C-alpha positions in Angstrom: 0.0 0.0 0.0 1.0 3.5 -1.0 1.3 6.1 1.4 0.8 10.0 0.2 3.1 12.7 2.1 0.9 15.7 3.5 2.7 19.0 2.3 2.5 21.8 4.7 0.0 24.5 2.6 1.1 27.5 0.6 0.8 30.5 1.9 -2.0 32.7 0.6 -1.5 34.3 -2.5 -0.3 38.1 -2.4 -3.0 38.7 -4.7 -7.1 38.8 -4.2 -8.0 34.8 -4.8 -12.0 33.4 -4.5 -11.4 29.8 -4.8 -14.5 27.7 -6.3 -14.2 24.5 -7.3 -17.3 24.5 -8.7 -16.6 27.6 -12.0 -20.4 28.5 -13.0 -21.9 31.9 -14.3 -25.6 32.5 -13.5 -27.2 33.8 -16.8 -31.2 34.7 -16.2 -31.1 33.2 -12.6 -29.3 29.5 -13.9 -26.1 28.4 -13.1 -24.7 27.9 -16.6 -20.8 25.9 -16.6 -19.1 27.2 -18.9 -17.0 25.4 -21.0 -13.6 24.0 -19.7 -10.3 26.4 -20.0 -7.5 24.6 -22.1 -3.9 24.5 -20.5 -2.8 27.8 -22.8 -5.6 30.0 -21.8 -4.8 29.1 -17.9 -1.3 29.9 -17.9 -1.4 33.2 -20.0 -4.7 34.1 -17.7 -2.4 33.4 -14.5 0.9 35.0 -16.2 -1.2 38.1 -16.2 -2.6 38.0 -12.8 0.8 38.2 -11.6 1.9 40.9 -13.8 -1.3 42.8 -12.8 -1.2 41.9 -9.1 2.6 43.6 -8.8 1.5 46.5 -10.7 -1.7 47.2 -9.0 0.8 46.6 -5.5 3.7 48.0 -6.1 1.7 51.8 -7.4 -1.3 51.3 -5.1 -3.9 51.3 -7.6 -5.7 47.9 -7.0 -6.7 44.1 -6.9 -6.7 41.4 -8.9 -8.6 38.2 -9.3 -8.6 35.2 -11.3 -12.0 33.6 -12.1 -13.9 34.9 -9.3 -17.8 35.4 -10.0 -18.8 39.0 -10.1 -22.2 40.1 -10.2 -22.8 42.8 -13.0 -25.1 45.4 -12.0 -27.6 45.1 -14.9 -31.3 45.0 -15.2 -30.8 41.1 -16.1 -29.5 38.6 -14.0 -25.5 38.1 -14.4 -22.9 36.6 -12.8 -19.9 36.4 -15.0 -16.3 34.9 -14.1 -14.3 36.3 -16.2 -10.5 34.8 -16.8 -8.9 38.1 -15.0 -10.4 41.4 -13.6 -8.7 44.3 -12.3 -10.9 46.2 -9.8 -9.0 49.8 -8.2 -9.3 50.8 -5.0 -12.1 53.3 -5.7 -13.9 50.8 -6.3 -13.2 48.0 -3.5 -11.4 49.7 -1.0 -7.7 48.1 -0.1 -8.2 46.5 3.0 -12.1 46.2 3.0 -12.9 42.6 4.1 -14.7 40.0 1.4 -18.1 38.2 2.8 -17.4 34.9 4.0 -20.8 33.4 2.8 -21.1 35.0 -0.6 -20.7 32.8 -3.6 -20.6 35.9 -6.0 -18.3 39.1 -5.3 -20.5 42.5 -5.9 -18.3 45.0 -7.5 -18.0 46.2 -10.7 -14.4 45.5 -11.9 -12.2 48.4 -14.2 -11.0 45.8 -16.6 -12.1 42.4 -16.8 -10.0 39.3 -19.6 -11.2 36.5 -21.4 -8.7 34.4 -22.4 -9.8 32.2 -25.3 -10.1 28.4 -25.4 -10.8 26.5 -28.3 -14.4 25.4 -27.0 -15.3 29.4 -26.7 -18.0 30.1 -29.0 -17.6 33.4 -30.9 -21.3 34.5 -29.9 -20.6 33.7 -26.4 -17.6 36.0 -26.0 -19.4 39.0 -28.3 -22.5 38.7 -25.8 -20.0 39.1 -22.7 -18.3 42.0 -23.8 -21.2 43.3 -23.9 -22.6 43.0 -20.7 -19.3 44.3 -19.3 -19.5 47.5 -20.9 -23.5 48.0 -20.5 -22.5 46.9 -16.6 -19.7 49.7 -16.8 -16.5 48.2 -16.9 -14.3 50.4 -18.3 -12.1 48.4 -20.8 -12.1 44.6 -21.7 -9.2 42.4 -23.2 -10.3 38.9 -25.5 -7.0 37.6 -25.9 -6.8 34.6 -28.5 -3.5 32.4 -27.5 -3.6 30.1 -30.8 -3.7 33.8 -33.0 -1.3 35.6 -30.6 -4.1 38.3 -30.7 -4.9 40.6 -28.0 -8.0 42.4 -28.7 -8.0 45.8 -26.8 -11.8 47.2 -26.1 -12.5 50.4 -25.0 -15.8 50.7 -26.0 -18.1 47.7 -27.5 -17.7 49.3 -31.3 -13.5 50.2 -30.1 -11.2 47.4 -30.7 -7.4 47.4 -31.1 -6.1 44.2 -32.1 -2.0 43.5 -30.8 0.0 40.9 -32.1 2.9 38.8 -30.2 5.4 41.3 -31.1 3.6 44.1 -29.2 3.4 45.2 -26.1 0.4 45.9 -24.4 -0.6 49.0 -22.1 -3.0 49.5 -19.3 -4.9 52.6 -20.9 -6.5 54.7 -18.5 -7.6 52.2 -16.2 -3.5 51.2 -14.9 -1.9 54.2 -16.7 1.9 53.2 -16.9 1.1 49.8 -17.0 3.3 47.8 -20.3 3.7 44.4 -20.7 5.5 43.0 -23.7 3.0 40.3 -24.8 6.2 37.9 -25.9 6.2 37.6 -22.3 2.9 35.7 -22.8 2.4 34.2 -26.1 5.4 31.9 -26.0 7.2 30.2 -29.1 5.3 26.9 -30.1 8.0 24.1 -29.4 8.4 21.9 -32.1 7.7 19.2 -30.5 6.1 20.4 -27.9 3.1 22.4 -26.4 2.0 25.2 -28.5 1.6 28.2 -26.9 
Protein backbone atom coordinates (compact mmCIF):
# COMPACT_ATOMS: atom_id res chain seq x y z
CA UNK A 1 0.00 0.00 0.00
CA UNK A 2 0.95 3.52 -1.02
CA UNK A 3 1.28 6.09 1.44
CA UNK A 4 0.84 9.95 0.22
CA UNK A 5 3.09 12.69 2.10
CA UNK A 6 0.94 15.66 3.50
CA UNK A 7 2.66 18.99 2.35
CA UNK A 8 2.53 21.85 4.74
CA UNK A 9 0.04 24.46 2.59
CA UNK A 10 1.13 27.54 0.59
CA UNK A 11 0.84 30.54 1.92
CA UNK A 12 -2.00 32.71 0.59
CA UNK A 13 -1.54 34.30 -2.49
CA UNK A 14 -0.35 38.07 -2.38
CA UNK A 15 -3.04 38.74 -4.73
CA UNK A 16 -7.09 38.79 -4.15
CA UNK A 17 -8.02 34.81 -4.83
CA UNK A 18 -11.95 33.42 -4.47
CA UNK A 19 -11.41 29.79 -4.78
CA UNK A 20 -14.46 27.73 -6.33
CA UNK A 21 -14.15 24.51 -7.29
CA UNK A 22 -17.26 24.47 -8.72
CA UNK A 23 -16.58 27.56 -11.99
CA UNK A 24 -20.39 28.51 -13.02
CA UNK A 25 -21.87 31.91 -14.35
CA UNK A 26 -25.62 32.48 -13.48
CA UNK A 27 -27.22 33.77 -16.81
CA UNK A 28 -31.21 34.67 -16.20
CA UNK A 29 -31.08 33.22 -12.59
CA UNK A 30 -29.31 29.52 -13.88
CA UNK A 31 -26.07 28.45 -13.11
CA UNK A 32 -24.65 27.85 -16.63
CA UNK A 33 -20.82 25.94 -16.59
CA UNK A 34 -19.05 27.22 -18.86
CA UNK A 35 -17.00 25.37 -21.02
CA UNK A 36 -13.55 23.96 -19.70
CA UNK A 37 -10.28 26.40 -20.03
CA UNK A 38 -7.48 24.59 -22.09
CA UNK A 39 -3.90 24.55 -20.52
CA UNK A 40 -2.80 27.81 -22.78
CA UNK A 41 -5.60 30.01 -21.79
CA UNK A 42 -4.75 29.12 -17.92
CA UNK A 43 -1.32 29.87 -17.90
CA UNK A 44 -1.39 33.24 -20.00
CA UNK A 45 -4.68 34.13 -17.72
CA UNK A 46 -2.41 33.38 -14.48
CA UNK A 47 0.91 34.97 -16.23
CA UNK A 48 -1.22 38.07 -16.24
CA UNK A 49 -2.63 37.97 -12.78
CA UNK A 50 0.77 38.21 -11.62
CA UNK A 51 1.87 40.89 -13.76
CA UNK A 52 -1.28 42.80 -12.83
CA UNK A 53 -1.23 41.94 -9.12
CA UNK A 54 2.63 43.62 -8.79
CA UNK A 55 1.45 46.55 -10.69
CA UNK A 56 -1.70 47.17 -9.03
CA UNK A 57 0.76 46.65 -5.54
CA UNK A 58 3.67 48.04 -6.15
CA UNK A 59 1.75 51.77 -7.38
CA UNK A 60 -1.27 51.27 -5.13
CA UNK A 61 -3.94 51.34 -7.61
CA UNK A 62 -5.74 47.95 -6.99
CA UNK A 63 -6.68 44.14 -6.87
CA UNK A 64 -6.71 41.42 -8.92
CA UNK A 65 -8.63 38.18 -9.32
CA UNK A 66 -8.58 35.18 -11.30
CA UNK A 67 -11.96 33.56 -12.13
CA UNK A 68 -13.87 34.93 -9.32
CA UNK A 69 -17.76 35.35 -9.96
CA UNK A 70 -18.79 39.05 -10.13
CA UNK A 71 -22.24 40.09 -10.24
CA UNK A 72 -22.83 42.78 -13.03
CA UNK A 73 -25.15 45.38 -12.00
CA UNK A 74 -27.58 45.08 -14.93
CA UNK A 75 -31.32 45.00 -15.20
CA UNK A 76 -30.80 41.05 -16.11
CA UNK A 77 -29.53 38.63 -14.02
CA UNK A 78 -25.49 38.10 -14.44
CA UNK A 79 -22.88 36.57 -12.77
CA UNK A 80 -19.90 36.40 -15.04
CA UNK A 81 -16.35 34.85 -14.06
CA UNK A 82 -14.29 36.34 -16.19
CA UNK A 83 -10.55 34.85 -16.82
CA UNK A 84 -8.91 38.08 -15.01
CA UNK A 85 -10.36 41.43 -13.57
CA UNK A 86 -8.72 44.33 -12.29
CA UNK A 87 -10.93 46.18 -9.76
CA UNK A 88 -9.03 49.78 -8.15
CA UNK A 89 -9.29 50.83 -4.96
CA UNK A 90 -12.09 53.33 -5.68
CA UNK A 91 -13.93 50.78 -6.30
CA UNK A 92 -13.17 47.98 -3.47
CA UNK A 93 -11.35 49.68 -0.99
CA UNK A 94 -7.73 48.13 -0.08
CA UNK A 95 -8.23 46.54 2.99
CA UNK A 96 -12.06 46.15 2.99
CA UNK A 97 -12.94 42.59 4.06
CA UNK A 98 -14.70 39.99 1.44
CA UNK A 99 -18.09 38.23 2.79
CA UNK A 100 -17.41 34.87 4.05
CA UNK A 101 -20.80 33.42 2.83
CA UNK A 102 -21.14 34.98 -0.63
CA UNK A 103 -20.68 32.79 -3.63
CA UNK A 104 -20.57 35.94 -5.97
CA UNK A 105 -18.29 39.13 -5.32
CA UNK A 106 -20.48 42.47 -5.85
CA UNK A 107 -18.27 45.04 -7.48
CA UNK A 108 -18.00 46.17 -10.70
CA UNK A 109 -14.40 45.49 -11.91
CA UNK A 110 -12.16 48.43 -14.18
CA UNK A 111 -10.97 45.84 -16.62
CA UNK A 112 -12.07 42.40 -16.84
CA UNK A 113 -10.02 39.26 -19.56
CA UNK A 114 -11.23 36.53 -21.38
CA UNK A 115 -8.67 34.40 -22.35
CA UNK A 116 -9.85 32.25 -25.28
CA UNK A 117 -10.15 28.38 -25.37
CA UNK A 118 -10.84 26.55 -28.30
CA UNK A 119 -14.35 25.40 -27.00
CA UNK A 120 -15.29 29.38 -26.73
CA UNK A 121 -18.01 30.14 -28.98
CA UNK A 122 -17.57 33.37 -30.94
CA UNK A 123 -21.28 34.46 -29.93
CA UNK A 124 -20.63 33.65 -26.42
CA UNK A 125 -17.65 36.01 -26.03
CA UNK A 126 -19.39 38.99 -28.27
CA UNK A 127 -22.46 38.73 -25.84
CA UNK A 128 -20.00 39.15 -22.66
CA UNK A 129 -18.35 41.99 -23.77
CA UNK A 130 -21.23 43.25 -23.86
CA UNK A 131 -22.58 43.04 -20.71
CA UNK A 132 -19.34 44.30 -19.35
CA UNK A 133 -19.48 47.55 -20.91
CA UNK A 134 -23.51 47.98 -20.54
CA UNK A 135 -22.53 46.91 -16.64
CA UNK A 136 -19.72 49.74 -16.78
CA UNK A 137 -16.48 48.19 -16.94
CA UNK A 138 -14.30 50.43 -18.27
CA UNK A 139 -12.11 48.38 -20.80
CA UNK A 140 -12.12 44.56 -21.72
CA UNK A 141 -9.16 42.40 -23.21
CA UNK A 142 -10.31 38.93 -25.46
CA UNK A 143 -7.01 37.58 -25.89
CA UNK A 144 -6.81 34.60 -28.54
CA UNK A 145 -3.45 32.38 -27.50
CA UNK A 146 -3.62 30.14 -30.81
CA UNK A 147 -3.72 33.77 -33.05
CA UNK A 148 -1.30 35.62 -30.61
CA UNK A 149 -4.07 38.27 -30.74
CA UNK A 150 -4.85 40.58 -28.02
CA UNK A 151 -8.01 42.42 -28.71
CA UNK A 152 -8.01 45.77 -26.76
CA UNK A 153 -11.84 47.19 -26.10
CA UNK A 154 -12.47 50.36 -24.99
CA UNK A 155 -15.85 50.65 -26.04
CA UNK A 156 -18.12 47.70 -27.53
CA UNK A 157 -17.68 49.27 -31.32
CA UNK A 158 -13.54 50.15 -30.07
CA UNK A 159 -11.19 47.39 -30.72
CA UNK A 160 -7.39 47.36 -31.14
CA UNK A 161 -6.10 44.23 -32.10
CA UNK A 162 -2.04 43.51 -30.76
CA UNK A 163 -0.01 40.88 -32.11
CA UNK A 164 2.86 38.82 -30.19
CA UNK A 165 5.44 41.28 -31.12
CA UNK A 166 3.65 44.10 -29.19
CA UNK A 167 3.36 45.24 -26.09
CA UNK A 168 0.35 45.90 -24.37
CA UNK A 169 -0.57 48.96 -22.11
CA UNK A 170 -3.01 49.50 -19.33
CA UNK A 171 -4.94 52.56 -20.86
CA UNK A 172 -6.51 54.69 -18.48
CA UNK A 173 -7.60 52.25 -16.16
CA UNK A 174 -3.53 51.19 -14.92
CA UNK A 175 -1.87 54.22 -16.72
CA UNK A 176 1.86 53.18 -16.93
CA UNK A 177 1.14 49.83 -17.01
CA UNK A 178 3.27 47.84 -20.29
CA UNK A 179 3.68 44.40 -20.71
CA UNK A 180 5.50 43.03 -23.75
CA UNK A 181 3.03 40.31 -24.83
CA UNK A 182 6.19 37.86 -25.85
CA UNK A 183 6.17 37.62 -22.27
CA UNK A 184 2.86 35.72 -22.81
CA UNK A 185 2.43 34.21 -26.09
CA UNK A 186 5.38 31.88 -26.03
CA UNK A 187 7.20 30.16 -29.08
CA UNK A 188 5.34 26.91 -30.09
CA UNK A 189 8.03 24.10 -29.40
CA UNK A 190 8.37 21.90 -32.06
CA UNK A 191 7.68 19.17 -30.52
CA UNK A 192 6.12 20.39 -27.87
CA UNK A 193 3.11 22.43 -26.45
CA UNK A 194 2.05 25.17 -28.49
CA UNK A 195 1.57 28.21 -26.86
Amino acid sequence: MSTATVQEPLPPPTNLSIADDDLYEIIDGQRVGPPPKGIRAAWIASQLLQHLGYFGRAHNFGHSVRAALLRLPLLIDRSRRPDVAFVAYDRWAKGRPLSESANAWDVLPNLVVEVISPTDLAEDVQEKVAEYFRAGVTLVWVVYPRAHQWHVYESPSSIRVLARTDELDGGKVLPGFRLPLTELFLESAPNGPAA
